[in-house]
PDB file of C-alpha atoms in Angstrom:
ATOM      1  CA  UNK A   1     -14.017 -35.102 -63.539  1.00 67.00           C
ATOM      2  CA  UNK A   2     -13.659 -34.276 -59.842  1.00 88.00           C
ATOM      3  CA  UNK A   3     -15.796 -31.937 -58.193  1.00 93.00           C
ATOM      4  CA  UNK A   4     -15.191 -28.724 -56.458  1.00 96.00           C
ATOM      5  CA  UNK A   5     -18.322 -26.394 -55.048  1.00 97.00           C
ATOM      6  CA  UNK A   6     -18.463 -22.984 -52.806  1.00 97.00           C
ATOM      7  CA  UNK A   7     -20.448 -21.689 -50.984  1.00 97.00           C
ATOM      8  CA  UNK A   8     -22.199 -18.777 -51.341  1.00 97.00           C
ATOM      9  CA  UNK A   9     -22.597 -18.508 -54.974  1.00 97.00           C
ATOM     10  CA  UNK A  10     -23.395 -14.934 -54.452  1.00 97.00           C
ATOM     11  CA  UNK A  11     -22.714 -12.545 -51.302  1.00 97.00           C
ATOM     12  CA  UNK A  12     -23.816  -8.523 -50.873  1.00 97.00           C
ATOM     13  CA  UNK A  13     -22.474  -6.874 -47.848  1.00 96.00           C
ATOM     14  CA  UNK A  14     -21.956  -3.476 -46.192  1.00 97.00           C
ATOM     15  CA  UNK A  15     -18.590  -2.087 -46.095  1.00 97.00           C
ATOM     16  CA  UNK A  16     -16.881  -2.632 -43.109  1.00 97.00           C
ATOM     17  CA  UNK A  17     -18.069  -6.411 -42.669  1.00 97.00           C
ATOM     18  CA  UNK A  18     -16.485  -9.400 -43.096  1.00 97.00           C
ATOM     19  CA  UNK A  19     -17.595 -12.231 -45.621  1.00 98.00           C
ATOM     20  CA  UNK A  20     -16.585 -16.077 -45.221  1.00 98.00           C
ATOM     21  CA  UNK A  21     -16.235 -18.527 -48.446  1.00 98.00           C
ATOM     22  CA  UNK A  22     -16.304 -21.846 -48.496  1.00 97.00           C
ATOM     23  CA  UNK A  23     -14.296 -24.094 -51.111  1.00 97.00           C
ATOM     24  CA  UNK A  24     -14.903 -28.056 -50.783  1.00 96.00           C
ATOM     25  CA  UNK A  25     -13.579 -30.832 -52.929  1.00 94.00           C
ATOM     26  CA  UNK A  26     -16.521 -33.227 -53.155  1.00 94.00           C
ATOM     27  CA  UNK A  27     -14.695 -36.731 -54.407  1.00 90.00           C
ATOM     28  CA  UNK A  28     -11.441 -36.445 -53.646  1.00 90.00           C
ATOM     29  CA  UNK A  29      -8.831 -35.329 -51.130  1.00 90.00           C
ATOM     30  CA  UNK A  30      -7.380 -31.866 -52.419  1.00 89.00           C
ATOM     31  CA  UNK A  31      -3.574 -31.513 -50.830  1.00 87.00           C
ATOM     32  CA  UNK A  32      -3.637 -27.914 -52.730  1.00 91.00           C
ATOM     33  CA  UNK A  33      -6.185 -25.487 -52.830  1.00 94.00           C
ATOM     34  CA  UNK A  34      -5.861 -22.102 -54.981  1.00 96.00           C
ATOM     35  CA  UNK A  35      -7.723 -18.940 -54.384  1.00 97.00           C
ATOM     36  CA  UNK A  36      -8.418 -16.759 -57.448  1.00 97.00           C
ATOM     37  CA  UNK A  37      -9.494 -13.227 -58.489  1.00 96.00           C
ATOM     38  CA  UNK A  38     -10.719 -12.612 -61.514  1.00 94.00           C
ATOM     39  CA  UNK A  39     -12.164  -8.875 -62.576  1.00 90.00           C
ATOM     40  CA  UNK A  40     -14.905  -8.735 -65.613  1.00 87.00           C
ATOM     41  CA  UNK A  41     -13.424  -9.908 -69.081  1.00 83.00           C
ATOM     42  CA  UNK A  42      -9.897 -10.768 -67.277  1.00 86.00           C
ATOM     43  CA  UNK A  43      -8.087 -13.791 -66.812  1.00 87.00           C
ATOM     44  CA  UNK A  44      -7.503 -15.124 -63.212  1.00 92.00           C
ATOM     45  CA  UNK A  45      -5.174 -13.678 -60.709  1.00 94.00           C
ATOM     46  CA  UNK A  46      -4.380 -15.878 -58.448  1.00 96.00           C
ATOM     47  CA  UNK A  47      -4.544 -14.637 -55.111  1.00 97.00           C
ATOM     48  CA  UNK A  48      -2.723 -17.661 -52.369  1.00 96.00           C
ATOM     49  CA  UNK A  49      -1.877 -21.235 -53.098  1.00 94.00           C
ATOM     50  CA  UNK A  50      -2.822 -23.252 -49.188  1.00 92.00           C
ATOM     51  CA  UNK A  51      -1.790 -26.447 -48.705  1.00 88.00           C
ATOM     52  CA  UNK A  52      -3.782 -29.023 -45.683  1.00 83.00           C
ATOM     53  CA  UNK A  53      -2.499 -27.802 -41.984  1.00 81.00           C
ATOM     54  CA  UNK A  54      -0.148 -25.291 -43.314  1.00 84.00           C
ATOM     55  CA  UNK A  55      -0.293 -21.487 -43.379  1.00 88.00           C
ATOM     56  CA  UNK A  56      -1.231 -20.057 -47.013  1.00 92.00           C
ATOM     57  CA  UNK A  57       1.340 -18.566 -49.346  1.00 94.00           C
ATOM     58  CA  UNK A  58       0.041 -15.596 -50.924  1.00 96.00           C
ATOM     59  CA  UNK A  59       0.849 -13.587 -54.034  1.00 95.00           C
ATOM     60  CA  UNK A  60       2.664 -10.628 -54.176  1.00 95.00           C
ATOM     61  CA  UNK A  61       0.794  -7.305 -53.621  1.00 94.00           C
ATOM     62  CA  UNK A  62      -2.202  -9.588 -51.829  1.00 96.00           C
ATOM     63  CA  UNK A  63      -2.848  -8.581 -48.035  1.00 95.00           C
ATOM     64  CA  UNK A  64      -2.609 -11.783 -45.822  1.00 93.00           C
ATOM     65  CA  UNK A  65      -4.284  -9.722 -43.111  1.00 95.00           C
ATOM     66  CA  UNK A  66      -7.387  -8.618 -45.478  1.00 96.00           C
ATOM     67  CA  UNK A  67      -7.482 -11.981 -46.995  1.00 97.00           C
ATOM     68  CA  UNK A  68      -7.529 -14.771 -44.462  1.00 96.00           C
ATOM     69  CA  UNK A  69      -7.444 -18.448 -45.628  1.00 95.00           C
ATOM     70  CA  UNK A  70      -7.488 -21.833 -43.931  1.00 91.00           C
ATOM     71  CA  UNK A  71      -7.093 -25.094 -45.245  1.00 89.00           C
ATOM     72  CA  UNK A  72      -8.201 -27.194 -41.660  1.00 83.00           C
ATOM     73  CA  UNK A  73      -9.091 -30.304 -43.716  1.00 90.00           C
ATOM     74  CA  UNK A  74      -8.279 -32.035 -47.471  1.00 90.00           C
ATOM     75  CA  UNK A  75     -11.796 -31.299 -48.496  1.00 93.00           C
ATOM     76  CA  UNK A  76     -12.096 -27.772 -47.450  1.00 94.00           C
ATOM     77  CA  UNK A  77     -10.824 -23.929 -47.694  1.00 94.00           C
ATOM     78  CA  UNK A  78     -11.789 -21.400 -46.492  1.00 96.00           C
ATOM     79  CA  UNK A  79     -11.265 -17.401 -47.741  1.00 97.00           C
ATOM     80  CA  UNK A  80     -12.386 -15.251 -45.629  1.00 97.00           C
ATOM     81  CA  UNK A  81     -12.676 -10.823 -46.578  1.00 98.00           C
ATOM     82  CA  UNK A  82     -12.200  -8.766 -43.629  1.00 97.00           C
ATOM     83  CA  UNK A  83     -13.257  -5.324 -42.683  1.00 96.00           C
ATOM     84  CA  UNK A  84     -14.280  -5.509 -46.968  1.00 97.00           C
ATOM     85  CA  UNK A  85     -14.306  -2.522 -49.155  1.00 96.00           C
ATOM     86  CA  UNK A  86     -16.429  -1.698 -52.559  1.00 96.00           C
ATOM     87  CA  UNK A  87     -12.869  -2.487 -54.224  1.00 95.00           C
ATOM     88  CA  UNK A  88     -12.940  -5.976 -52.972  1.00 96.00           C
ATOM     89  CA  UNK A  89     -16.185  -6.285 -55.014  1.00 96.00           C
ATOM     90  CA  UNK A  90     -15.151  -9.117 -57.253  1.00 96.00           C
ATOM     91  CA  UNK A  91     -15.281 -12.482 -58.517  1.00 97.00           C
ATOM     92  CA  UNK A  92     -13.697 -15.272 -56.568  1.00 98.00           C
ATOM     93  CA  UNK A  93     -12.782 -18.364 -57.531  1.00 98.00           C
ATOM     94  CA  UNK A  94     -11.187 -21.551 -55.477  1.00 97.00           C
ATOM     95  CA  UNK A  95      -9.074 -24.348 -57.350  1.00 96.00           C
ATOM     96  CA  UNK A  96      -7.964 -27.822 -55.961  1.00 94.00           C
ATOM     97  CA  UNK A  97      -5.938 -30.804 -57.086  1.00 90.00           C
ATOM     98  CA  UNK A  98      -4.358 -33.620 -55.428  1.00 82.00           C
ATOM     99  CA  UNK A  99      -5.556 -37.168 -54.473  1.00 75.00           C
ATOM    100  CA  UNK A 100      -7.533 -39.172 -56.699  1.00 70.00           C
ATOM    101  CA  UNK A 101      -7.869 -36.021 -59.535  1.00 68.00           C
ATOM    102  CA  UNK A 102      -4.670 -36.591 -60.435  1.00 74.00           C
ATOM    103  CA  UNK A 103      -2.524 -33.812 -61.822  1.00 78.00           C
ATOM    104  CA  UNK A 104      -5.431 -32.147 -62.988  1.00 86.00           C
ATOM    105  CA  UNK A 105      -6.598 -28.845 -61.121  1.00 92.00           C
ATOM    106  CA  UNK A 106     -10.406 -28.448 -60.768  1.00 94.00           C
ATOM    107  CA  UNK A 107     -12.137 -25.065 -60.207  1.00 96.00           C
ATOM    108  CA  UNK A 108     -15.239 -24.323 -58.094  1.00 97.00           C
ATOM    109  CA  UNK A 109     -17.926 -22.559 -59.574  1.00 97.00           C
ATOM    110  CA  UNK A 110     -17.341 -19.012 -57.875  1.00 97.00           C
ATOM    111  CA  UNK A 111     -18.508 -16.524 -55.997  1.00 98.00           C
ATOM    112  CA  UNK A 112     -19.460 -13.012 -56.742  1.00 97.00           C
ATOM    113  CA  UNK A 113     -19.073 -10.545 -54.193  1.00 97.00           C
ATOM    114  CA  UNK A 114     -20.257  -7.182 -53.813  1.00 97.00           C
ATOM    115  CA  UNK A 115     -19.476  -4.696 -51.101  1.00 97.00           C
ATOM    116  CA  UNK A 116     -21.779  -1.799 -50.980  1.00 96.00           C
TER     117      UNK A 116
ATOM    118  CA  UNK B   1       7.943 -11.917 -72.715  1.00 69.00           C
ATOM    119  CA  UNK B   2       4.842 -12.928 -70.783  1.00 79.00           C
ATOM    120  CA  UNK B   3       5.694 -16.474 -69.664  1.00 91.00           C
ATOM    121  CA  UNK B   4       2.570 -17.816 -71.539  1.00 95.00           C
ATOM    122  CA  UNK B   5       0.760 -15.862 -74.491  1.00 95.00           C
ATOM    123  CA  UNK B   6      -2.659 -16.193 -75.906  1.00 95.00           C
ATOM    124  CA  UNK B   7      -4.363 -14.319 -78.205  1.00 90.00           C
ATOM    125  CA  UNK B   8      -7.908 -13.083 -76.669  1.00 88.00           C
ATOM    126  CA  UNK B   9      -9.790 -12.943 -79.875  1.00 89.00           C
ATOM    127  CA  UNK B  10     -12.896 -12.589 -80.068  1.00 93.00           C
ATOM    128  CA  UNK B  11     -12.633 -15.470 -82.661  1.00 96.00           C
ATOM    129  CA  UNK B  12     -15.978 -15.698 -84.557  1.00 97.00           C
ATOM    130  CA  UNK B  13     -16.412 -19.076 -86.672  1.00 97.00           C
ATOM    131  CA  UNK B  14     -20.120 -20.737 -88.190  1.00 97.00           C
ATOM    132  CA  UNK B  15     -21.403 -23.738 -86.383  1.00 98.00           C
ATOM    133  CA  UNK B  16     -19.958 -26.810 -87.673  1.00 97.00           C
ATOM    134  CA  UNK B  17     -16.309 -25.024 -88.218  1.00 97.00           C
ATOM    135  CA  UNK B  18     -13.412 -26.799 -87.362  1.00 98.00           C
ATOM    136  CA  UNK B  19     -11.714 -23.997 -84.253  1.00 97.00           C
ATOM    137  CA  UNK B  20      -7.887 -23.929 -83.826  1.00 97.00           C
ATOM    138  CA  UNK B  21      -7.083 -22.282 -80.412  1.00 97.00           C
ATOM    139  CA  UNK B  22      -3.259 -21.615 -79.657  1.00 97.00           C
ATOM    140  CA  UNK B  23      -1.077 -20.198 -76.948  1.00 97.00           C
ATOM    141  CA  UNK B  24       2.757 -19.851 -76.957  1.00 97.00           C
ATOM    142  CA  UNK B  25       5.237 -20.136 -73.615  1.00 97.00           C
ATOM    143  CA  UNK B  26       9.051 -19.324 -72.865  1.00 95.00           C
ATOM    144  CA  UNK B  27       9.100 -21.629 -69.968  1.00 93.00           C
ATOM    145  CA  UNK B  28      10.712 -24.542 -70.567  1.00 93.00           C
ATOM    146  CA  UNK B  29      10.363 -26.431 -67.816  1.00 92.00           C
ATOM    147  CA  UNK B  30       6.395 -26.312 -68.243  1.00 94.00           C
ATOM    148  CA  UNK B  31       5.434 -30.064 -67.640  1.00 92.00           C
ATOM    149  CA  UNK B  32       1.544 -30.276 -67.527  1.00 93.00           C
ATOM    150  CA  UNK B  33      -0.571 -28.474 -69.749  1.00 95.00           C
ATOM    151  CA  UNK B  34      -4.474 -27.784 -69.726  1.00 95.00           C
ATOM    152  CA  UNK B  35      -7.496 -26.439 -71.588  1.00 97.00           C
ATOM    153  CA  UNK B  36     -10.239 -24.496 -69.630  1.00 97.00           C
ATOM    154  CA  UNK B  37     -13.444 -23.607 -71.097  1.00 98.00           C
ATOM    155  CA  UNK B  38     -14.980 -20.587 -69.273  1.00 97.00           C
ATOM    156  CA  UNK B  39     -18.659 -19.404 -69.864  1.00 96.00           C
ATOM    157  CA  UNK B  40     -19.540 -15.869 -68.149  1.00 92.00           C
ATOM    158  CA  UNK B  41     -20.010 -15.746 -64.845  1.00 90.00           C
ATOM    159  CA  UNK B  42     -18.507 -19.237 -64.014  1.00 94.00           C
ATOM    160  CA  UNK B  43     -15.740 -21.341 -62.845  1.00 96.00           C
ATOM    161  CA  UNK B  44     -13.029 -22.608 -65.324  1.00 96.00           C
ATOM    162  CA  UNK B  45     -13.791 -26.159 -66.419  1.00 96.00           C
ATOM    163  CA  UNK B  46     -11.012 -28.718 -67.131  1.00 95.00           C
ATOM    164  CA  UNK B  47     -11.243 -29.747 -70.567  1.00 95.00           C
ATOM    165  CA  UNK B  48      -8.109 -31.477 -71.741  1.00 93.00           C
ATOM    166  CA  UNK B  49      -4.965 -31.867 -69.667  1.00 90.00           C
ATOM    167  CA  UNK B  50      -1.737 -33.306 -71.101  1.00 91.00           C
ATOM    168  CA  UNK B  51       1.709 -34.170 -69.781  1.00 87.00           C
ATOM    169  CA  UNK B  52       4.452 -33.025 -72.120  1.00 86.00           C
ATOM    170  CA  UNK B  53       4.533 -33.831 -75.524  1.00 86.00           C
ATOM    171  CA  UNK B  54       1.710 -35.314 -77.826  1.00 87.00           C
ATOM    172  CA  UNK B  55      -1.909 -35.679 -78.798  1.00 92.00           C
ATOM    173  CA  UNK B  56      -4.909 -36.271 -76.640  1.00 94.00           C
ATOM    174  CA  UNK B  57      -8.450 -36.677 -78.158  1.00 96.00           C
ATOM    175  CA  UNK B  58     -11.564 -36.423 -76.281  1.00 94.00           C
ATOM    176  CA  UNK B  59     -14.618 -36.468 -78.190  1.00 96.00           C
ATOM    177  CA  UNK B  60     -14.824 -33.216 -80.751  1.00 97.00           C
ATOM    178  CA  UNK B  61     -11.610 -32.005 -78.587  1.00 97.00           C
ATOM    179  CA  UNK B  62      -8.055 -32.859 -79.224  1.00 97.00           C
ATOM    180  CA  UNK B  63      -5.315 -31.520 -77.356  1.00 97.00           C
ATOM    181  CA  UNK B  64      -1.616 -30.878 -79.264  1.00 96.00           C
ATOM    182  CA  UNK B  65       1.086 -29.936 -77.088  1.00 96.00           C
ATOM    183  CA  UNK B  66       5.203 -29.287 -79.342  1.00 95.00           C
ATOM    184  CA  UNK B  67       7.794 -28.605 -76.650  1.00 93.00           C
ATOM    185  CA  UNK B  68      10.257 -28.434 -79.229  1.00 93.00           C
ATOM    186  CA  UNK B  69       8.627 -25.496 -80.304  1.00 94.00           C
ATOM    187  CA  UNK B  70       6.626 -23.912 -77.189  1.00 95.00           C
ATOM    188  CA  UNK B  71       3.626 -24.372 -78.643  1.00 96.00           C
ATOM    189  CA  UNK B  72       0.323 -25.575 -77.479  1.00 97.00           C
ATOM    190  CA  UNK B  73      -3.365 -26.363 -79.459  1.00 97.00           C
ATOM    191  CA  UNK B  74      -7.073 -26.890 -78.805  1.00 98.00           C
ATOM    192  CA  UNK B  75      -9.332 -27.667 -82.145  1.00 98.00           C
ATOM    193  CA  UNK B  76     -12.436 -28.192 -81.554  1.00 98.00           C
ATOM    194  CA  UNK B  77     -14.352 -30.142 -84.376  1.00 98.00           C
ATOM    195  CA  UNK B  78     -18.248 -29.895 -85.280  1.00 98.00           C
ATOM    196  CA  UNK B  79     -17.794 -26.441 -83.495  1.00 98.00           C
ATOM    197  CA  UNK B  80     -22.003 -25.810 -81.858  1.00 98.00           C
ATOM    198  CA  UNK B  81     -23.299 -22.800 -80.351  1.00 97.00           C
ATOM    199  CA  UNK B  82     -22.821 -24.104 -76.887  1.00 97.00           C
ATOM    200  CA  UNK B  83     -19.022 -24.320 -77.276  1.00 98.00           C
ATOM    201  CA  UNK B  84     -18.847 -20.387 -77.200  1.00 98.00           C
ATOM    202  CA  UNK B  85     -17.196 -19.627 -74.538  1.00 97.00           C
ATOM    203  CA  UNK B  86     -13.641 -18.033 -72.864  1.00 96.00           C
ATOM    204  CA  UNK B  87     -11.117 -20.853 -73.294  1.00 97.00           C
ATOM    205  CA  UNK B  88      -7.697 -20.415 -71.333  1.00 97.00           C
ATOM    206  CA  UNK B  89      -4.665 -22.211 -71.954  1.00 97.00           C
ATOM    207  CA  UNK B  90      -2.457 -23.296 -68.791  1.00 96.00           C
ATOM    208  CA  UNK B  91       0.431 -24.732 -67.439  1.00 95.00           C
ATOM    209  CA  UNK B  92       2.595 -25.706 -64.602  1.00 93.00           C
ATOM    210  CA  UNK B  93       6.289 -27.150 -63.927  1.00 90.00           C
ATOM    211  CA  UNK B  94       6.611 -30.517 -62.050  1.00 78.00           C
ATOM    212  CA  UNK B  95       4.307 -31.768 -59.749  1.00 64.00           C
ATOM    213  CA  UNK B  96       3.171 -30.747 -56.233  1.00 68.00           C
ATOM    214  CA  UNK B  97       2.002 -27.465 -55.538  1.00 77.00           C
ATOM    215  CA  UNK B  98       2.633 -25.128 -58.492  1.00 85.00           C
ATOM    216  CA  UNK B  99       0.423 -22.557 -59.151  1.00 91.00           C
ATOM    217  CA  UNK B 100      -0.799 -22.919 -62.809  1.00 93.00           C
ATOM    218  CA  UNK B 101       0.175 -20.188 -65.104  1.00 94.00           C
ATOM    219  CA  UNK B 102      -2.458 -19.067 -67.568  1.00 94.00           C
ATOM    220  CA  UNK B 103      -2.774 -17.337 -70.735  1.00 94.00           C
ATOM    221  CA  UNK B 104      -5.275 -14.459 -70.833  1.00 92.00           C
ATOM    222  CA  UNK B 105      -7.540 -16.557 -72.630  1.00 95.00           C
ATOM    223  CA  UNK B 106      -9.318 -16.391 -75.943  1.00 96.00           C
ATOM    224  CA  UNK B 107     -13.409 -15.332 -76.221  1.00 96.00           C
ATOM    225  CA  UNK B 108     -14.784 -17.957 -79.016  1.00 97.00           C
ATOM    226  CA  UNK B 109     -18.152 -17.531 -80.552  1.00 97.00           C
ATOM    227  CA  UNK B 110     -20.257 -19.940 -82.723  1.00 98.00           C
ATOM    228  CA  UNK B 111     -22.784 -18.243 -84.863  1.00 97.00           C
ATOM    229  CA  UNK B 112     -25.521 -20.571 -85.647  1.00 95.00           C
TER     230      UNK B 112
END
């Protein structure tokens, strides 16, 4: 199946500081990238769907100022926490689909975040 | 009604057990369908994806998907200790960018 990796696999920062993740499609050309939440024995909550070139569209109840994403290219996303808080502590997970995977959506392999 | 339901288990079975995994949706206009298989701590990995109706067989994994009745299946044959794991049901309407909606996923374990 395709391949999707980010970058860090595990971040610990001080409150008040702002931590970049990196989402990148490795074989194929992703038109769509997802950004998920997901909190310890929970399903996902998806966070912003981002397609190449164009401004994200986030979720309900998610801060577009707190959470910023950019999709510059079709291989890579980018979430970036600002100003983050012990409450952002959390798993985050990027998705992506388009190009040669298809219909299917393929998920990166997370990141776990911890604000102290 | 939740658009898509699963039940979370924890669904205990002994290795070598046949494992039926199930989730429900109201949507009809739910196109593509997909199996995840989650282990703690990780990314979601695709395991079966289907579009509408049918059977798809991959290995000890066959997908069933019943639009007539809403209803989508996993089994899992030869079940091993490795295959215990979260497994989340999803689905989206037509193509392009549609979020996937997913079911809250159910916690499998194969005793050995």
């Amino acid at each position: 199946g395709a391949v999707v990796s980010q970058h860090p696999s595990r971040v610990i920062c001080k409150s008040g500081t702002s931590v970049k993740i990196e989402c990148r499609s490795l074989d194929f050309q992703a038109t769509t990238m997802f950004w998920y939440r997901q909190f310890p024995k929970k399903s996902l909550m998806l966070m912003a769907t981002s397609n190449e070139g164009s401004k994200a569209t986030y979720e309900q109840g998610v801060e577009k100022d707190k959470f910023l994403i950019n999709h510059a290219s079709l291989t890579l996303s980018t979430l970036t926490v600002t100003s983050a808080h012990p409450e952002d502590s959390s798993f985050y997970i990027c998705s992506a689909r388009g190009g040669l995977a298809g219909d299917g959506q393929f998920f990166g392999p997370g990141t776990r975040l911890t604000v102290l | 009604q939740k658009e898509v339901e699963q039940d979370p288990g924890p669904l205990s079975v002994p290795e070598g057990a046949i494992v039926s995994l199930n989730c429900t949706y109201s949507n009809s206009a739910f196109q593509y369908f997909m199996w995840y298989r989650q282990y703690s701590r990780k990314g979601p990995e695709l395991l079966m994806y289907t579009y509408s109706s049918g059977n798809k067989e991959d290995g000890r994994f066959t997908a069933q998907v019943d639009k007539s009745s809403k209803y989508i299946s996993l089994f899992i044959r030869d079940s091993q200790p490795s295959d215990s794991a979260t497994y989340l049901c999803a689905m989206r309407r037509n193509s392009g960018n549609t979020p996937l909606v997913f079911g809250k996923g159910t916690r499998l374990s194969v005793i050995a």
